[in-house]
Amino acid sequence: MSTSFSNLSELVTAVKAATDAILTTEPKEVKRIRTGGLPVGTNNQYFTTWDFVNGMIRDHSTCTWYSLLNTFEDERFSLDQCCALVHRFDYTFSNFLRYSGFQEMAVLAAALTKHLPTAKTREEAVKAVRTFLAYLNRLAAWLFHYFPWNIGKHLTYSYTTASIPTPADPDLSRRVHVADGRKVRLTWQPLGICVVATLATKENPELCEDVLRELPFSIIQDHAVVSGESMYAWAPVVSTAPVHVKERQCDAPVGRIRYSQATGNKIIVQYGRVTEDIETPILGEILLQYRDRLGEVGSAVWKSTFETKQIILLTIETVD
């Protein structure tokens, strides 16, 4: 990749190409750090560097660049004000990540800092920020997938699964009913399991439209590591759409599909008990007649995320 770009448009094209190249192919930087190919880490160990990088890229996308995108879209701030924030919030992250092997990302971040002030319109600047955020989200997805979450089996609490306390008791009266809307098909390969879902096109029309616009796509399916029996996948979508309807995760039914804009633009499928009481935007729900297939998917995805690292791809496409 070139380390210099003549203008913002050329840079955006390069970022988009870099993102497309790692949609379903592991980035070389991720493979290098997870296999010990990067000599960064005290006393010849690299777990700490891997741990730092995993957390920093996640936070860089969800906290830094997603917040910057919202700021660039907010016309209360001038473009000059927005551009002034980029170096201030990006550099600490991108500079350490450069040292930790993510040199392509650091080159793109530095170029974006340089060229954003040349944007002729707010739309041009927003497009550039949005494109870079999509690239960061893809790096975060790969790092999450290959992180050694099985280390957690050595750090377990004494509760049985049935007696795990929750922040709040489920309240089924708060459960949202999703009206019949646009249908999509979700297929997990190589599991060969397919389900049909209805999207919340009446409840969250703008959010659904953002997703529908990008279909079809295939993304890596991973398992939640905190909230319970839930699966998520980073979508090749960057949505800042208004959200009208949310639901506490602990109140949701099996088959609920959520969408988390603020944590990387993840599509989330619930297949069992979830302990989080955090409200999350509703994207839809899997039709009742297909929900008995989700336990098998969840079990396979749990094994992939925590043990084997087998790639399970979720393909989402519209149903005619």
Coordinates of C-alpha atoms in Angstrom, one line a residue:
M1 CA 0.0 0.0 0.0
S2 CA 1.2 3.5 -0.8
T3 CA 2.1 5.7 2.2
S4 CA 1.1 8.9 0.5
F5 CA -2.1 10.0 -1.2
S6 CA -2.6 13.0 -3.4
N7 CA -6.1 13.8 -2.2
L8 CA -9.0 12.6 0.1
S9 CA -10.8 10.8 -2.7
E10 CA -7.7 8.7 -3.5
L11 CA -7.4 7.9 0.2
V12 CA -11.0 6.8 0.6
T13 CA -10.6 4.5 -2.4
A14 CA -7.6 2.9 -0.7
V15 CA -9.4 2.4 2.6
K16 CA -12.3 0.8 0.9
A17 CA -10.0 -1.6 -1.0
A18 CA -8.2 -2.5 2.3
T19 CA -11.6 -3.2 3.9
D20 CA -12.8 -5.4 1.1
A21 CA -9.6 -7.4 1.2
I22 CA -10.3 -8.5 4.8
L23 CA -14.0 -9.0 4.7
T24 CA -13.6 -12.8 4.8
T25 CA -9.8 -13.1 4.7
E26 CA -7.8 -12.7 7.9
P27 CA -5.6 -9.6 7.9
K28 CA -1.9 -10.4 7.9
E29 CA -1.4 -8.1 10.9
V30 CA -3.9 -10.1 13.0
K31 CA -2.3 -13.5 12.0
R32 CA 1.2 -12.1 12.8
I33 CA 0.3 -11.0 16.3
R34 CA -1.7 -14.1 17.3
T35 CA 1.0 -16.5 16.1
G36 CA 3.9 -14.7 17.9
G37 CA 5.4 -13.3 14.7
L38 CA 5.6 -9.8 16.1
P39 CA 8.5 -9.4 18.6
V40 CA 6.7 -7.0 20.9
G41 CA 6.0 -8.0 24.5
T42 CA 8.0 -8.0 27.7
N43 CA 10.0 -11.2 28.5
N44 CA 9.4 -12.7 25.1
Q45 CA 5.7 -13.2 25.7
Y46 CA 3.2 -11.6 23.3
F47 CA -0.1 -12.2 25.1
T48 CA -0.1 -8.8 26.7
T49 CA 0.4 -7.1 23.3
W50 CA -2.3 -9.2 21.8
D51 CA -4.6 -8.3 24.7
F52 CA -3.8 -4.6 24.4
V53 CA -4.3 -4.5 20.7
N54 CA -7.6 -6.4 20.8
G55 CA -9.0 -3.9 23.3
M56 CA -7.6 -0.8 21.7
I57 CA -8.8 -1.5 18.2
R58 CA -12.3 -2.3 19.6
D59 CA -12.3 1.0 21.6
H60 CA -10.7 2.9 18.7
S61 CA -13.6 1.9 16.5
T62 CA -16.5 2.1 19.0
C63 CA -15.5 5.0 21.2
T64 CA -13.2 7.2 19.1
W65 CA -14.1 6.9 15.4
Y66 CA -17.8 6.2 15.9
S67 CA -18.0 9.3 18.1
L68 CA -16.1 11.3 15.5
L69 CA -18.5 10.1 12.8
N70 CA -21.4 11.4 14.9
T71 CA -19.6 14.7 15.4
F72 CA -18.9 15.1 11.7
E73 CA -22.6 14.5 10.9
D74 CA -23.7 17.0 13.5
E75 CA -24.0 20.4 11.8
R76 CA -23.7 22.2 15.1
F77 CA -20.0 21.7 14.7
S78 CA -18.1 23.2 11.8
L79 CA -15.9 21.0 9.6
D80 CA -12.8 22.9 11.0
Q81 CA -13.8 22.0 14.5
C82 CA -14.4 18.4 13.6
C83 CA -11.1 18.0 11.8
A84 CA -9.3 19.6 14.8
L85 CA -10.6 16.7 17.0
V86 CA -9.3 13.9 14.8
H87 CA -5.6 14.1 15.7
R88 CA -6.4 14.7 19.3
F89 CA -8.5 11.6 19.7
D90 CA -6.8 9.3 17.1
Y91 CA -3.1 9.6 17.6
T92 CA -2.6 7.9 20.9
F93 CA -4.4 4.8 19.6
S94 CA -3.0 4.7 16.1
N95 CA 0.6 5.4 17.2
F96 CA 0.6 2.5 19.7
L97 CA -1.2 0.2 17.3
R98 CA 1.5 1.1 14.7
Y99 CA 4.2 -0.1 17.1
S100 CA 2.1 -3.2 17.7
G101 CA 2.1 -4.2 14.1
F102 CA -0.8 -2.4 12.5
Q103 CA 1.2 -0.2 10.3
E104 CA -1.3 -0.1 7.4
M105 CA -4.0 1.2 9.8
A106 CA -1.6 3.9 11.2
V107 CA -0.7 5.0 7.7
L108 CA -4.4 5.4 6.8
A109 CA -5.2 7.2 10.0
A110 CA -2.3 9.7 9.5
A111 CA -3.4 10.3 5.9
L112 CA -7.0 10.8 7.0
T113 CA -5.8 13.4 9.6
K114 CA -3.9 15.2 6.9
H115 CA -6.5 15.2 4.2
L116 CA -9.8 15.6 6.0
P117 CA -9.3 19.4 6.3
T118 CA -9.3 19.5 2.4
A119 CA -12.8 18.1 2.2
K120 CA -14.9 20.5 0.0
T121 CA -18.2 19.4 1.6
R122 CA -19.4 17.9 4.9
E123 CA -20.7 14.9 2.9
E124 CA -17.2 14.2 1.5
A125 CA -15.7 14.3 5.0
V126 CA -18.4 12.1 6.5
K127 CA -17.9 9.6 3.7
A128 CA -14.2 9.4 4.5
V129 CA -14.7 9.0 8.2
R130 CA -17.4 6.4 7.7
T131 CA -15.1 4.4 5.3
F132 CA -12.3 4.4 7.8
L133 CA -14.6 3.3 10.6
A134 CA -15.8 0.3 8.5
Y135 CA -12.1 -0.7 8.1
L136 CA -11.5 -0.5 11.9
N137 CA -14.7 -2.5 12.5
R138 CA -13.4 -5.3 10.3
L139 CA -10.1 -5.4 12.1
A140 CA -12.0 -5.6 15.4
A141 CA -14.0 -8.5 14.1
W142 CA -11.0 -10.5 13.2
L143 CA -9.2 -9.8 16.5
F144 CA -12.2 -10.8 18.5
H145 CA -12.6 -14.0 16.6
Y146 CA -9.1 -15.2 17.2
F147 CA -8.6 -13.9 20.7
P148 CA -8.0 -16.9 23.2
W149 CA -11.2 -16.6 25.1
N150 CA -10.8 -20.1 26.4
I151 CA -8.4 -18.6 29.0
G152 CA -11.6 -17.7 30.8
K153 CA -12.2 -21.3 31.7
H154 CA -9.5 -20.9 34.4
L155 CA -11.4 -17.9 35.8
T156 CA -14.9 -19.1 36.6
Y157 CA -17.2 -18.2 39.4
S158 CA -19.0 -20.6 41.7
Y159 CA -22.6 -20.1 40.6
T160 CA -24.3 -22.8 38.7
T161 CA -25.7 -21.8 35.3
A162 CA -29.3 -21.8 36.6
S163 CA -28.4 -19.6 39.6
I164 CA -26.4 -16.9 37.9
P165 CA -27.6 -13.6 39.3
T166 CA -28.8 -11.0 36.8
P167 CA -28.7 -7.2 37.0
A168 CA -32.5 -7.2 36.6
D169 CA -35.2 -9.8 36.5
P170 CA -36.7 -10.3 33.1
D171 CA -40.0 -8.4 32.6
L172 CA -42.0 -10.0 29.8
S173 CA -44.4 -7.1 29.8
R174 CA -41.6 -5.0 28.4
R175 CA -41.0 -7.4 25.5
V176 CA -41.5 -5.8 22.1
H177 CA -43.8 -7.2 19.5
V178 CA -42.3 -6.8 16.0
A179 CA -44.9 -6.2 13.3
D180 CA -44.6 -8.2 10.1
G181 CA -42.0 -6.6 7.9
R182 CA -39.4 -7.3 5.2
K183 CA -38.1 -10.9 5.3
V184 CA -34.5 -11.9 5.3
R185 CA -32.8 -15.3 5.2
L186 CA -29.9 -16.1 7.6
T187 CA -27.7 -19.1 6.7
W188 CA -24.8 -20.5 8.7
Q189 CA -22.1 -22.3 6.8
P190 CA -20.6 -24.9 7.0
L191 CA -23.4 -25.8 9.4
G192 CA -26.0 -25.8 6.6
I193 CA -28.6 -24.2 8.9
C194 CA -31.0 -21.7 7.4
V195 CA -33.7 -19.6 9.1
V196 CA -36.0 -16.8 8.0
A197 CA -36.6 -13.6 9.9
T198 CA -38.8 -10.5 9.7
L199 CA -37.1 -7.1 10.1
A200 CA -38.4 -4.4 12.3
T201 CA -39.1 -2.2 9.3
K202 CA -42.1 -0.5 11.0
E203 CA -40.4 -0.1 14.4
N204 CA -36.9 1.0 13.2
P205 CA -37.3 1.7 9.5
E206 CA -34.1 3.8 9.0
L207 CA -31.9 1.2 10.7
C208 CA -33.4 -1.6 8.7
E209 CA -32.9 0.4 5.5
D210 CA -29.2 0.8 6.3
V211 CA -28.9 -3.0 6.6
L212 CA -31.1 -3.8 3.6
R213 CA -29.1 -1.5 1.4
E214 CA -25.9 -3.6 1.9
L215 CA -27.5 -7.0 1.5
P216 CA -26.5 -9.7 0.6
F217 CA -23.3 -10.1 2.7
S218 CA -21.4 -12.9 4.5
I219 CA -19.7 -12.2 7.8
I220 CA -17.9 -14.1 10.6
Q221 CA -20.2 -15.4 13.3
D222 CA -18.9 -15.2 16.8
H223 CA -20.4 -15.8 20.3
A224 CA -21.0 -13.3 23.0
V225 CA -18.4 -13.5 25.8
V226 CA -20.3 -11.6 28.5
S227 CA -24.1 -11.5 28.0
G228 CA -25.0 -15.1 27.7
E229 CA -26.6 -17.2 25.0
S230 CA -26.2 -14.7 22.2
M231 CA -24.2 -14.5 19.0
Y232 CA -23.0 -11.5 17.1
A233 CA -21.2 -10.6 13.9
W234 CA -19.7 -7.3 12.7
A235 CA -21.8 -6.2 9.7
P236 CA -20.2 -4.4 6.7
V237 CA -22.5 -1.5 7.5
V238 CA -21.9 1.8 9.4
S239 CA -25.2 3.0 10.6
T240 CA -25.9 6.2 12.5
A241 CA -29.7 5.9 11.8
P242 CA -32.1 7.1 14.4
V243 CA -33.4 4.3 16.6
H244 CA -37.0 4.4 17.8
V245 CA -37.5 1.1 19.5
K246 CA -35.1 -0.7 21.9
E247 CA -35.5 -3.6 24.3
R248 CA -33.7 -4.8 27.3
Q249 CA -31.7 -7.9 26.3
C250 CA -32.9 -9.9 29.3
D251 CA -36.5 -9.3 28.3
A252 CA -36.1 -10.4 24.7
P253 CA -37.4 -13.7 23.3
V254 CA -35.3 -16.5 21.7
G255 CA -34.9 -15.4 18.1
R256 CA -34.6 -11.7 18.8
I257 CA -32.3 -9.9 16.3
R258 CA -30.6 -6.8 17.6
Y259 CA -28.3 -4.3 16.1
S260 CA -25.6 -2.5 18.0
Q261 CA -24.4 0.6 16.2
A262 CA -22.3 1.9 19.1
T263 CA -20.3 -1.3 19.6
G264 CA -19.0 -1.9 16.1
N265 CA -22.3 -2.2 14.0
K266 CA -23.0 -5.8 15.1
I267 CA -25.9 -7.9 14.2
I268 CA -26.9 -9.9 17.3
V269 CA -29.0 -13.1 17.4
Q270 CA -30.3 -14.3 20.8
Y271 CA -30.8 -18.1 21.1
G272 CA -31.3 -18.5 24.8
R273 CA -30.9 -16.9 28.2
V274 CA -29.2 -13.5 28.3
T275 CA -28.3 -11.7 31.5
E276 CA -27.7 -8.1 30.3
D277 CA -30.3 -5.5 31.1
I278 CA -28.9 -3.0 28.6
E279 CA -31.3 -1.7 26.0
T280 CA -30.3 -2.4 22.4
P281 CA -31.9 -1.4 19.1
I282 CA -34.3 -4.0 17.7
L283 CA -33.6 -5.2 14.1
G284 CA -36.1 -8.0 13.9
E285 CA -36.9 -11.5 14.9
I286 CA -36.5 -15.0 13.6
L287 CA -39.9 -16.6 12.7
L288 CA -41.3 -18.9 15.3
Q289 CA -41.1 -22.1 13.1
Y290 CA -37.3 -21.7 12.8
R291 CA -36.3 -20.9 16.3
D292 CA -35.7 -24.5 17.3
R293 CA -32.7 -24.5 15.0
L294 CA -30.9 -21.8 16.9
G295 CA -29.6 -23.9 19.8
E296 CA -27.6 -26.0 17.4
V297 CA -26.1 -22.9 15.8
G298 CA -25.4 -21.3 19.2
S299 CA -23.6 -24.4 20.5
A300 CA -21.4 -24.6 17.3
V301 CA -20.6 -20.9 17.4
W302 CA -19.7 -21.1 21.1
K303 CA -17.2 -23.9 20.3
S304 CA -15.8 -21.9 17.5
T305 CA -15.3 -18.7 19.5
F306 CA -14.0 -20.4 22.7
E307 CA -12.2 -23.5 21.4
T308 CA -11.6 -24.4 17.7
K309 CA -11.6 -21.0 16.0
Q310 CA -13.3 -22.6 13.0
I311 CA -14.7 -20.0 10.7
I312 CA -18.5 -20.0 10.7
L313 CA -20.0 -17.6 8.1
L314 CA -23.4 -16.0 8.5
T315 CA -24.9 -15.0 5.2
I316 CA -27.9 -12.6 5.2
E317 CA -29.9 -12.0 2.1
T318 CA -33.4 -10.8 1.3
V319 CA -36.3 -13.2 0.7
D320 CA -38.2 -12.5 -2.5

